[in-house]
XYZ file of C-alpha atoms in Angstrom:
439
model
C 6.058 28.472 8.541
C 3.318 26.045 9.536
C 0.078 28.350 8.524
C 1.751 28.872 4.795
C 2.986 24.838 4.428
C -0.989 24.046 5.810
C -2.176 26.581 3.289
C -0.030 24.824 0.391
C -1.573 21.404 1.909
C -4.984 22.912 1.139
C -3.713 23.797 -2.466
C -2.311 20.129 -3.269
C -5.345 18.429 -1.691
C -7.111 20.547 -4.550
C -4.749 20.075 -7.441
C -4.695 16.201 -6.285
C -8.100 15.082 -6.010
C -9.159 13.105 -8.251
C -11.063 15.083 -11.831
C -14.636 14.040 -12.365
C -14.206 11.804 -14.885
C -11.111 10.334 -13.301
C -13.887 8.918 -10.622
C -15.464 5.424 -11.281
C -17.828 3.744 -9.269
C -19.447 4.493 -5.650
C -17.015 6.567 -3.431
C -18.316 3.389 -0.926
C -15.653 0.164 -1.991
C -18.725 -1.764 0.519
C -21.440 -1.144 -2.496
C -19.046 -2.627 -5.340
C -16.285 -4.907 -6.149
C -12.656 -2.970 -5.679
C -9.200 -4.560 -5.816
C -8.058 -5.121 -2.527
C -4.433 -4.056 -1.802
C -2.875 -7.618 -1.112
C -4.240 -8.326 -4.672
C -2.148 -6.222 -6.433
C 1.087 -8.118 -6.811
C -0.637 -11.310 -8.053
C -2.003 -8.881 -10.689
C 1.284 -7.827 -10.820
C 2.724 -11.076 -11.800
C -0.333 -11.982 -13.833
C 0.767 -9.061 -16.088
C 4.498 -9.982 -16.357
C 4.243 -13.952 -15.933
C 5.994 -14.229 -13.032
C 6.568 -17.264 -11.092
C 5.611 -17.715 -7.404
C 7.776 -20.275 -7.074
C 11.302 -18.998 -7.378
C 13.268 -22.134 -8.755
C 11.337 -21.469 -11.767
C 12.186 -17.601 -11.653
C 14.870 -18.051 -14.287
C 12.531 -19.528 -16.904
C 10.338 -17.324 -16.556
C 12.465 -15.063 -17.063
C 13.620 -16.725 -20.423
C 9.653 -16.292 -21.519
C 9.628 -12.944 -21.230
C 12.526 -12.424 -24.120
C 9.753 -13.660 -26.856
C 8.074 -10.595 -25.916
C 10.419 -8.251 -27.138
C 8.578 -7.935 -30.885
C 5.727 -6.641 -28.749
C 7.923 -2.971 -27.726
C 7.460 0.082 -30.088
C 10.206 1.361 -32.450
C 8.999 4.706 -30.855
C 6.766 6.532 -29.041
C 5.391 8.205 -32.472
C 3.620 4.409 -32.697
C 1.526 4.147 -29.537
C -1.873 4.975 -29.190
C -2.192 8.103 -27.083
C -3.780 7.491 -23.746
C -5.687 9.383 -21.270
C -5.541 10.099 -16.905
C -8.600 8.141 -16.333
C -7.372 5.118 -18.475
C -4.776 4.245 -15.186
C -7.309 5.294 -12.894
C -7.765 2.596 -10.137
C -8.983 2.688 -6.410
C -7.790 0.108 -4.292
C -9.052 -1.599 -0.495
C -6.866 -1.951 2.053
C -9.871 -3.199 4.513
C -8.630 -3.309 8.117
C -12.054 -2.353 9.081
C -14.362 -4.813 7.145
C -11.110 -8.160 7.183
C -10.045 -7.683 11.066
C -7.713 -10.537 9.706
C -5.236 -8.323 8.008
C -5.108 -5.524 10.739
C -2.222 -7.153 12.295
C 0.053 -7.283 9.711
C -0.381 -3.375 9.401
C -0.403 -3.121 13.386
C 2.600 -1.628 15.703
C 2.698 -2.979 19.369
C 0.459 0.204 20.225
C -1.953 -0.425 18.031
C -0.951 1.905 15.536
C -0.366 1.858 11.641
C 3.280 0.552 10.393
C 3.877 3.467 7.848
C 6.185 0.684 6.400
C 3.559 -1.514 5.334
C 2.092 1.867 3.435
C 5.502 2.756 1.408
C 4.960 -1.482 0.275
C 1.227 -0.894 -0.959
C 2.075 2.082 -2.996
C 5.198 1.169 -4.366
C 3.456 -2.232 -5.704
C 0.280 0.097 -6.477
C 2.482 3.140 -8.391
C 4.136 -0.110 -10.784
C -0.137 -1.271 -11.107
C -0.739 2.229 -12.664
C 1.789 2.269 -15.352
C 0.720 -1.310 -16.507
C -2.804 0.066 -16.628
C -1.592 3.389 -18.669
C 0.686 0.955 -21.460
C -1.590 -2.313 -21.741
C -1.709 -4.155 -24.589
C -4.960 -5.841 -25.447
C -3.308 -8.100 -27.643
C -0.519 -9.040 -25.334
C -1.430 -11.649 -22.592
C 1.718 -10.398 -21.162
C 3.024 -6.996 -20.916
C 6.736 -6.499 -22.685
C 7.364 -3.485 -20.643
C 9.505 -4.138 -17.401
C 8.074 -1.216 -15.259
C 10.223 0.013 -11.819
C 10.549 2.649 -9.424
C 12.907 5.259 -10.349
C 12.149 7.918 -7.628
C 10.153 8.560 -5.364
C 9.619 12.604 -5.612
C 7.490 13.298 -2.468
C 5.187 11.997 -0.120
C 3.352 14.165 2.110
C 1.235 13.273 5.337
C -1.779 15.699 5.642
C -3.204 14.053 8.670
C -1.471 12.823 11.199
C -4.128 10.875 13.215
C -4.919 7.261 11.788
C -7.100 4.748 12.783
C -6.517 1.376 12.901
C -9.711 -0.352 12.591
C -11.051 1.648 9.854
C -10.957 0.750 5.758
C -7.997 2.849 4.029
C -8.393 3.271 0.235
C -5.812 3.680 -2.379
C -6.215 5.820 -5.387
C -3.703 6.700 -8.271
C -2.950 7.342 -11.881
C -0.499 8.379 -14.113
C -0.306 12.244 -14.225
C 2.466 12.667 -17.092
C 4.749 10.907 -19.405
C 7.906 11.330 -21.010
C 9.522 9.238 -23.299
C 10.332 6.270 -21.506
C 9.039 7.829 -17.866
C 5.939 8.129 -16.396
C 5.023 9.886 -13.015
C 2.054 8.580 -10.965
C 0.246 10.801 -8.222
C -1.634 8.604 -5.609
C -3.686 9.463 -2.590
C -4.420 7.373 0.518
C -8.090 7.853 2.156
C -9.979 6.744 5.770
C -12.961 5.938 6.302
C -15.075 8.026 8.646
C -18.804 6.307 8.489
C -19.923 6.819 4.919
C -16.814 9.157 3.547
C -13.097 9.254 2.899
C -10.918 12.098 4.313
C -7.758 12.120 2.511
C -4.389 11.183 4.827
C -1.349 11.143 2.099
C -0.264 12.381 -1.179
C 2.101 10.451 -2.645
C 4.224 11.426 -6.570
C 6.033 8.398 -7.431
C 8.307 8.108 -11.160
C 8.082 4.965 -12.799
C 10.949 4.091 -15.648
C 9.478 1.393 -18.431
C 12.341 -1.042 -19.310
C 12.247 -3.492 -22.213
C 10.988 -7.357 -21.318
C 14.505 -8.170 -19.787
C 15.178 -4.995 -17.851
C 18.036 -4.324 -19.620
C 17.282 -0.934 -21.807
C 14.690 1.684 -22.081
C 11.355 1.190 -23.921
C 8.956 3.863 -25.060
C 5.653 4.144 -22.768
C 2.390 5.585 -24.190
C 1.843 9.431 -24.544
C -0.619 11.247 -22.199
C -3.367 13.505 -23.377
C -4.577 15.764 -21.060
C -8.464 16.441 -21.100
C -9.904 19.614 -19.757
C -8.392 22.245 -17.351
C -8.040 20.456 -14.092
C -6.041 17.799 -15.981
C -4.235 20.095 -18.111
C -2.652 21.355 -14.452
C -1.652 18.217 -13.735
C 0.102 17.597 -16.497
C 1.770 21.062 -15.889
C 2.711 20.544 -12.511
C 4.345 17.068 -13.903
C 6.556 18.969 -15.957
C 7.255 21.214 -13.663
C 8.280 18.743 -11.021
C 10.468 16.924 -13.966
C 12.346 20.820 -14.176
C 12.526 20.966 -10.652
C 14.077 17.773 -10.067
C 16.608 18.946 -12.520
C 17.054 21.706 -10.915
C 17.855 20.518 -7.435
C 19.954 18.443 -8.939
C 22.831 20.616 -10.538
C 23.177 22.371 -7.180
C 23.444 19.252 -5.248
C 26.298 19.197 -2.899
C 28.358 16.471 -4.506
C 28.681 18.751 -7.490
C 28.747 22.721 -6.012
C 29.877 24.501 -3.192
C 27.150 25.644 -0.850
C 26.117 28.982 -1.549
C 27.148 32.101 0.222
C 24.375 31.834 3.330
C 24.549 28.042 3.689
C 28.472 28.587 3.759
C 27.726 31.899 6.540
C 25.381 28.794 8.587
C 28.678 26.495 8.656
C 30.843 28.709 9.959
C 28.826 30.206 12.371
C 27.979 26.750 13.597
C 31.425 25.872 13.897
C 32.604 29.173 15.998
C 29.824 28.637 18.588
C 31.702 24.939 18.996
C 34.684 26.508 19.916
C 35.970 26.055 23.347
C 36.204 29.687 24.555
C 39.398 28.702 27.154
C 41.656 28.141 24.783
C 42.561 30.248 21.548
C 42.287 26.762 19.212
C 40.501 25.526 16.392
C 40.663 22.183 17.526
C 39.369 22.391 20.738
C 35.407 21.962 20.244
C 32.893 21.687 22.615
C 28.636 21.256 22.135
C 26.833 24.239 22.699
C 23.670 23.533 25.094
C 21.142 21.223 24.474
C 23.033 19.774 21.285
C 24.072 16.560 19.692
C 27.585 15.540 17.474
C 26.033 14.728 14.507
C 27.848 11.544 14.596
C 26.592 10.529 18.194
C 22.961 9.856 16.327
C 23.840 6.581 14.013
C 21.972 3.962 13.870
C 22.621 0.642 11.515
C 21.106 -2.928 10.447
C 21.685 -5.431 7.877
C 19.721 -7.283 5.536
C 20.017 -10.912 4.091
C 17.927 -10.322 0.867
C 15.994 -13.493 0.812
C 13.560 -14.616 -2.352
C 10.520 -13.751 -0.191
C 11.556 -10.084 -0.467
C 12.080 -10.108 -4.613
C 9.552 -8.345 -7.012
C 7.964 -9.606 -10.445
C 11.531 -9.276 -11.835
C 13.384 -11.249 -9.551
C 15.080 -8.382 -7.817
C 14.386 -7.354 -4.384
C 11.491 -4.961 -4.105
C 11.766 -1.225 -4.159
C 8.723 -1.506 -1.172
C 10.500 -3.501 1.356
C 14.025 -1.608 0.922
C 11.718 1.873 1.483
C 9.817 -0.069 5.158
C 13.378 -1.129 6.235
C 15.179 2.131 5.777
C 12.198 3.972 7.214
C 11.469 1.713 10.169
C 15.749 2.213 10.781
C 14.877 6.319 10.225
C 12.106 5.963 13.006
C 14.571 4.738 14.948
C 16.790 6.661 15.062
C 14.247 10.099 15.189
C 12.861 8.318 18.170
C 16.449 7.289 19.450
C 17.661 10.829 19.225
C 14.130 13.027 20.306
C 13.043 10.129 23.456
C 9.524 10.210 21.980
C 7.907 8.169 19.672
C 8.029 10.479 16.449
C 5.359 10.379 13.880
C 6.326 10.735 9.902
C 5.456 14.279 8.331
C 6.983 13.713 4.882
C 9.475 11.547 2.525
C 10.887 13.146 -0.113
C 13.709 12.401 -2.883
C 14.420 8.267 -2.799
C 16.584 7.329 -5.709
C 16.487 3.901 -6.824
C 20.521 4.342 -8.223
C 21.080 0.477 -8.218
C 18.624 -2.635 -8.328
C 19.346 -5.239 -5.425
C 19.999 -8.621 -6.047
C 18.315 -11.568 -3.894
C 21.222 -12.956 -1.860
C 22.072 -9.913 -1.722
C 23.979 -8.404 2.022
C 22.618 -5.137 2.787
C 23.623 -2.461 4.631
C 21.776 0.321 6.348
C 22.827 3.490 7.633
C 21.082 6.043 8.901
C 21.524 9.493 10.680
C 19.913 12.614 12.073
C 21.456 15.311 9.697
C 18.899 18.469 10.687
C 16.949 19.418 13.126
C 14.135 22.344 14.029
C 11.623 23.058 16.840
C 10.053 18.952 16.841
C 11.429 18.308 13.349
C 14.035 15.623 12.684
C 15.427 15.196 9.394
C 17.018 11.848 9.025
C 18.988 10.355 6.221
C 19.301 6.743 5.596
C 21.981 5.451 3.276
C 21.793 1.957 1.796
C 24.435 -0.011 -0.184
C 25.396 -3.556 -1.074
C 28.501 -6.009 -0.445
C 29.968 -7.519 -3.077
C 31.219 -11.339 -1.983
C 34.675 -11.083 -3.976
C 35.944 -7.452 -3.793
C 34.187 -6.319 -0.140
C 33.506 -3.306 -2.114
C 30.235 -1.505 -0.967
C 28.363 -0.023 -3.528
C 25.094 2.546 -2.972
C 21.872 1.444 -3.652
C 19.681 3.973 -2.705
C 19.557 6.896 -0.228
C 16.258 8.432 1.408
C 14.863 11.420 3.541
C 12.440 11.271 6.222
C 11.232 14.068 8.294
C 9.689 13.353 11.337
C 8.261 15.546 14.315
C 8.734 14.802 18.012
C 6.113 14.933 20.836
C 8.315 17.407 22.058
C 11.323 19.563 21.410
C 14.469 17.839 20.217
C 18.141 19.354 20.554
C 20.262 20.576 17.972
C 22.292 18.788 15.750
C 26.001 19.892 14.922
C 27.926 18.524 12.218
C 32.160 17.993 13.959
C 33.243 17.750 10.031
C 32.975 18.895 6.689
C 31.497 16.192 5.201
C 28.974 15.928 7.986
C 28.268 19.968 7.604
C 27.574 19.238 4.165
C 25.178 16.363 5.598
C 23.207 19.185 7.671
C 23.204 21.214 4.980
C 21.483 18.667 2.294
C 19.218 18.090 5.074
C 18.420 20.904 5.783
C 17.498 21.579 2.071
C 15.025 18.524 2.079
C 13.567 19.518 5.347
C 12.525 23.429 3.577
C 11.186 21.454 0.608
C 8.729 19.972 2.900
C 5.037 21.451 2.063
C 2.740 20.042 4.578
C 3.930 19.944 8.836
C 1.176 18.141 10.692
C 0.011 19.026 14.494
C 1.014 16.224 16.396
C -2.382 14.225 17.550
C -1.645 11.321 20.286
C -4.888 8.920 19.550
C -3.497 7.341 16.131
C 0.029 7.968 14.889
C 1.573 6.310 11.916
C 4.735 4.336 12.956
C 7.216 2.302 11.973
């Protein structure tokens, strides 16, 4: 399974490297001037008018209404635009600005992959400003957010903390009122950039209120390698879809996953007594339900995006770091992140806002740990708790972990949606100890 997934890596790294005229500039950020990463959300807020200060946040918000005249009737009106028009590279220098390193920095001097889901969440929302802008709009009417994130695969495992990391994205098709945005993260090694992470976000444009859809700019395609791109866009848009209608919530499992359950279950059963209620855990295994972790969350102003909501980047580093957790919890190593796949943004989070994080080992293989983290809000008057978002994480253990063996059926269907996610993952990593990217 490894060899093929390392072969597909190969593939991607191809498919995702930046075209030739996608590439602007020096492939050395030290020989000319490049956004660094903690400049992106003031160019974020440049673009939209947002306030720093939040007890002006609501009339800024009223500002943005005179902006509506500035959305298209239709997509039919836009000017077309091309890949290299959202092209942007992007510094995050913890070689050159020492300074920043600790923010970024784990008590063993390793990387917080937490602080990496931020930068190209903020980054992803950068792109699709770049693909729609207006030149004669000081402010952009669009309201631009995360919808999903589809997949982000580690291809290197090993990273160094006191070495520059680049950025690079750009918006690699469009639908209607959709865009997705493929993104790479780089190291520096002397002169050159070896590529760490692939990263396919979707972005959804919203009107100047965020309260309805609005029409983005259409995509054209130039030459071959771009052409595939577009392609593979599509096809991830089908494949989505796809995965989708045979979720779990809506279908049965099918006829093997159904054949995994119940074989599961009969090796639980207590062979002294003739009773289907009398379990007990096979060797070296886990109760799925003996691997919970949880946190909460006051949602404070600090943590709110251009819109005044909190942002998509710090719910994504606070249900990973609880997913690390709990991998590293469960396995009694310090795991390193292989691959995040499938985070639905299904509800926007208010500031003041209680949170609530779950999170769970639901599959496990060999090193890998699938975890599933489940996120939802309180509401004040009703103590209803409604679902905000829900993400994967597969990790891999310095060493062997046990098995993990769902007691119900809504836990079996649990292992069996993770176990889904963890075969969708394209690129396991050989564990390296010098650099690992942690919480």
């Amino acid at each position: 399974m490894r060899r093929a997934a390392l072969r597909l890596c190969t593939l991607r790294k191809g498919l995702l490297t930046p075209v030739r005229g996608l590439i602007q500039g020096s492939q050395n950020p030290e020989k000319e001037s490049v956004l660094h990463v903690y400049e992106v959300r003031d160019k974020l807020r440049e673009i939209v008018g947002a306030s720093t200060n939040w007890r002006d946040h609501v009339k800024a918000m009223e500002e943005r209404k005179l902006l509506h005249s500035f959305l298209a009737k239709s997509q039919e009106g836009l000017p077309p635009r091309r890949m290299k028009d959202s092209y942007i590279e992007v510094l995050l220098p913890l070689g050159s600005q020492p300074a920043l390193r600790e923010k970024y920095l784990t008590f063993q001097n390793t990387i917080r992959f937490g602080r990496i889901l931020e930068d190209l969440d903020s980054l992803g929302v950068l792109i699709c400003y770049m693909h729609n802008k207006i030149p004669s709009a000081n402010m952009s009417p669009l309201s631009i957010v995360t919808a999903l994130v589809d997949k982000i695969d580690m291809c290197k495992s090993s990273l160094s903390p006191e070495q520059d990391i680049k950025f690079s994205g750009h918006v690699s098709w469009v639908g209607k009122t959709s865009m997705e945005v493929k993104m790479q993260m780089f190291q520096s090694h002397g002169n050159d950039f070896s590529s760490v992470l692939d990263a396919t976000f979707v972005m959804v444009a919203r009107d100047s209120e965020n309260k309805g859809p609005a029409f983005v700019n259409p995509l054209v395609p130039e030459g071959p390698e771009e052409e595939e791109l577009f392609r593979q866009g599509e096809l991830n848009k089908g494949r989505r879809v796809a995965f989708s209608s045979v979720s779990l919530l809506k279908m049965a499992p099918n006829a093997k996953e159904r054949t995994t359950i119940h074989e599961m279950f009969l090796s639980t059963l207590d062979p002294k007594t003739i009773s289907f209620r009398s379990r007990v855990l096979p060797p070296n295994a886990v109760w799925m339900e003996d691997s919970k972790l949880k946190s909460l969350e006051v949602c404070h102003p600090q943590e709110r995006n251009i819109f005044n909501r909190i942002f998509g980047g710090f719910l994504m580093r606070k249900a990973y770091e609880l997913g690390w957790a709990t991998a590293c919890n469960f396995g009694g190593s310090r795991p390193f992140v292989v691959a995040v796949d499938d985070i639905m943004f299904q509800k926007p989070v208010e500031v003041g806002s209680l949170l609530f994080f779950s999170s769970q080992v639901c599959f496990t293989q060999d090193k890998y740990i699938q975890v599933r983290v489940h996120s939802e809000v309180s509401s004040l008057q009703s103590k209803e708790h409604t679902t905000t978002n829900v993400f994967h994480f597969t990790f891999m253990s310095e060493k062997d972990v046990p098995l993990v063996f769902p007691r119900t059926y809504g836990e079996s269907m649990l292992y069996l949606d993770g176990q889904r996610h963890f075969n969708s993952m394209r690129v396991p990593v050989a564990l390296k100890k010098e650099y690992r990217v942690e919480p």
